[in-house]
Coordinates of C-alpha atoms in Angstrom, one line a residue:
X1 CA 17.7 0.1 21.4
X2 CA 16.3 -0.9 17.9
X3 CA 18.1 -3.2 15.5
X4 CA 16.9 -3.3 11.8
X5 CA 18.1 -6.2 9.8
X6 CA 18.0 -5.4 6.1
X7 CA 18.1 -1.7 7.0
X8 CA 19.7 -0.6 3.7
X9 CA 16.8 -1.7 1.6
X10 CA 13.6 -0.1 0.6
X11 CA 11.5 -0.9 3.7
X12 CA 14.5 -0.7 5.9
X13 CA 15.2 2.9 4.9
X14 CA 11.7 3.9 6.0
X15 CA 12.1 1.9 9.2
X16 CA 15.3 3.7 10.1
X17 CA 13.7 7.1 9.6
X18 CA 10.6 6.2 11.6
X19 CA 12.6 4.7 14.5
X20 CA 14.9 7.8 14.6
X21 CA 11.9 10.1 14.5
X22 CA 10.6 8.1 17.6
X23 CA 13.8 8.8 19.4
X24 CA 15.3 5.3 19.2
X25 CA 19.0 4.4 19.2
X26 CA 19.2 2.5 15.9
X27 CA 21.5 -0.2 14.7
X28 CA 21.3 -1.1 11.0
X29 CA 22.4 -4.4 9.7
X30 CA 23.2 -4.9 6.0
X31 CA 26.1 -5.7 3.6
X32 CA 29.2 -3.6 3.2
X33 CA 27.8 -1.8 0.1
X34 CA 24.9 -0.4 2.3
X35 CA 26.8 0.9 5.3
X36 CA 27.3 4.5 4.2
X37 CA 23.7 4.7 3.0
X38 CA 22.4 3.6 6.4
X39 CA 24.7 6.2 8.1
X40 CA 23.3 8.9 5.8
X41 CA 19.8 8.0 7.1
X42 CA 21.0 8.5 10.7
X43 CA 21.6 5.1 12.1
X44 CA 23.7 5.2 15.3
X45 CA 25.5 2.0 14.7
X46 CA 26.1 -0.2 11.6
X47 CA 26.8 -3.9 11.4
X48 CA 28.2 -5.5 8.2
X49 CA 26.6 -8.9 8.2
X50 CA 29.6 -10.3 6.3
X51 CA 31.8 -9.5 9.3
X52 CA 29.6 -9.7 12.4
X53 CA 26.6 -11.8 13.4
X54 CA 24.2 -9.7 15.6
X55 CA 22.7 -12.7 17.3
X56 CA 26.0 -13.8 18.8
X57 CA 27.6 -10.4 19.4
X58 CA 26.5 -10.2 23.1
X59 CA 24.5 -7.0 22.4
X60 CA 20.8 -6.9 23.2
X61 CA 18.0 -4.9 21.8
X62 CA 14.5 -3.9 22.9
X63 CA 13.2 -4.3 19.3
X64 CA 14.5 -6.2 16.3
X65 CA 12.8 -5.6 13.0
X66 CA 13.9 -8.2 10.5
X67 CA 13.1 -7.4 6.9
X68 CA 15.0 -10.5 5.4
X69 CA 14.6 -13.2 8.0
X70 CA 16.8 -16.2 7.3
X71 CA 18.0 -17.2 10.8
X72 CA 16.4 -19.8 13.0
X73 CA 14.1 -18.1 15.5
X74 CA 15.9 -20.0 18.2
X75 CA 19.0 -17.9 17.6
X76 CA 17.2 -14.6 18.2
X77 CA 16.2 -14.5 21.9
X78 CA 19.8 -14.0 23.0
X79 CA 19.9 -10.8 21.0
X80 CA 16.8 -9.5 22.8
X81 CA 16.6 -7.8 26.2
X82 CA 14.1 -9.2 28.7
X83 CA 10.6 -8.5 27.3
X84 CA 12.2 -7.6 24.0
X85 CA 10.3 -8.0 20.7
X86 CA 11.5 -9.5 17.4
X87 CA 9.3 -8.8 14.4
X88 CA 9.8 -10.5 11.1
X89 CA 8.3 -8.8 8.1
X90 CA 9.5 -11.2 5.4
X91 CA 12.1 -13.7 4.5
X92 CA 12.5 -17.4 4.1
X93 CA 9.3 -19.5 4.4
X94 CA 10.9 -21.8 7.0
X95 CA 11.7 -18.9 9.3
X96 CA 8.2 -17.5 8.9
X97 CA 6.7 -20.9 9.8
X98 CA 9.1 -21.2 12.8
X99 CA 7.9 -17.7 13.9
X100 CA 4.3 -18.8 13.8
X101 CA 4.8 -22.2 15.4
X102 CA 7.4 -21.4 18.1
X103 CA 6.9 -17.7 18.9
X104 CA 4.5 -18.5 21.7
X105 CA 6.9 -21.1 23.2
X106 CA 9.8 -18.7 23.2
X107 CA 7.6 -16.1 25.0
X108 CA 6.5 -18.7 27.7
X109 CA 10.0 -20.1 28.2
X110 CA 12.2 -17.0 27.8
X111 CA 9.9 -14.0 28.2
X112 CA 10.8 -12.6 24.8
X113 CA 8.4 -12.0 21.9
X114 CA 9.0 -13.5 18.5
X115 CA 6.3 -12.5 16.1
X116 CA 5.4 -11.8 12.5
X117 CA 4.6 -8.1 11.8
X118 CA 1.6 -8.0 9.6
X119 CA 0.1 -4.6 9.2
X120 CA -3.1 -4.3 7.1
X121 CA -3.1 -1.3 4.8
X122 CA -5.3 1.5 5.9
X123 CA -6.2 4.8 4.4
X124 CA -5.3 6.5 7.7
X125 CA -1.8 5.1 7.7
X126 CA -1.3 6.0 4.1
X127 CA -2.4 9.5 4.8
X128 CA -0.1 9.8 7.8
X129 CA 2.9 8.5 5.9
X130 CA 2.1 10.9 3.0
X131 CA 1.9 13.8 5.5
X132 CA 5.3 12.9 7.0
X133 CA 6.8 12.8 3.5
X134 CA 5.2 16.1 2.5
X135 CA 6.5 17.7 5.7
X136 CA 10.0 16.5 5.0
X137 CA 10.1 14.4 8.2
X138 CA 10.8 11.2 6.3
X139 CA 12.1 10.9 2.8
X140 CA 11.4 8.1 0.4
X141 CA 14.9 7.1 -0.8
X142 CA 14.9 6.5 -4.6
X143 CA 18.0 4.6 -5.7
X144 CA 17.3 4.3 -9.5
X145 CA 14.7 4.8 -12.1
X146 CA 14.2 2.4 -15.0
X147 CA 11.9 2.9 -18.0
X148 CA 9.1 0.4 -18.4
X149 CA 10.9 -1.4 -21.2
X150 CA 13.8 -2.2 -18.8
X151 CA 11.7 -3.9 -16.1
X152 CA 13.8 -7.1 -16.4
X153 CA 16.9 -5.1 -15.7
X154 CA 15.3 -3.4 -12.7
X155 CA 14.3 -6.8 -11.3
X156 CA 17.8 -8.1 -11.7
X157 CA 19.1 -5.0 -10.0
X158 CA 16.8 -5.5 -7.1
X159 CA 17.5 -9.2 -6.9
X160 CA 21.3 -8.4 -6.6
X161 CA 20.5 -6.9 -3.2
X162 CA 22.3 -3.6 -3.9
X163 CA 19.3 -1.2 -4.2
X164 CA 19.5 1.6 -1.6
X165 CA 15.9 2.5 -1.1
X166 CA 13.2 2.4 -3.8
X167 CA 13.6 1.4 -7.4
X168 CA 11.1 3.2 -9.6
X169 CA 9.7 2.1 -12.9
X170 CA 8.8 5.2 -15.1
X171 CA 5.8 5.0 -17.4
X172 CA 5.9 7.8 -19.9

């Protein structure tokens, strides 16, 4: 059982595909405008964060991957199964600091892992991802393309939180 918070965004769309490829049952969390997009990527369950809070739903997950952390780390253990793992990849600085400072304490007191996911880039990983894309096993989802002169518009579009996958800047 995997939950991906921010699943409708760029990194989330890759995370969904990789988790499904690994055989996971995936729950995607995002806003109402992203639900159909997440379904199109194969999520098994969707949560509209404007209507449901996954940390208080009573459901538990083996892995939570949080792309846009903004909740206190102390609200997360109840959403994890015993020995479950929560990874934050980005978000509010306060949450990132909480993760670093209190992650070990949560592990010792509750038996649940709360960690930052920091993956150094490697040539081997880039090649492996490229091969998966070339084989059609995962698909980079491109929402929109903007010409170079419209970068400010592209940034506003991304900041609005409605991009479904990658936003590409074309240089021609």
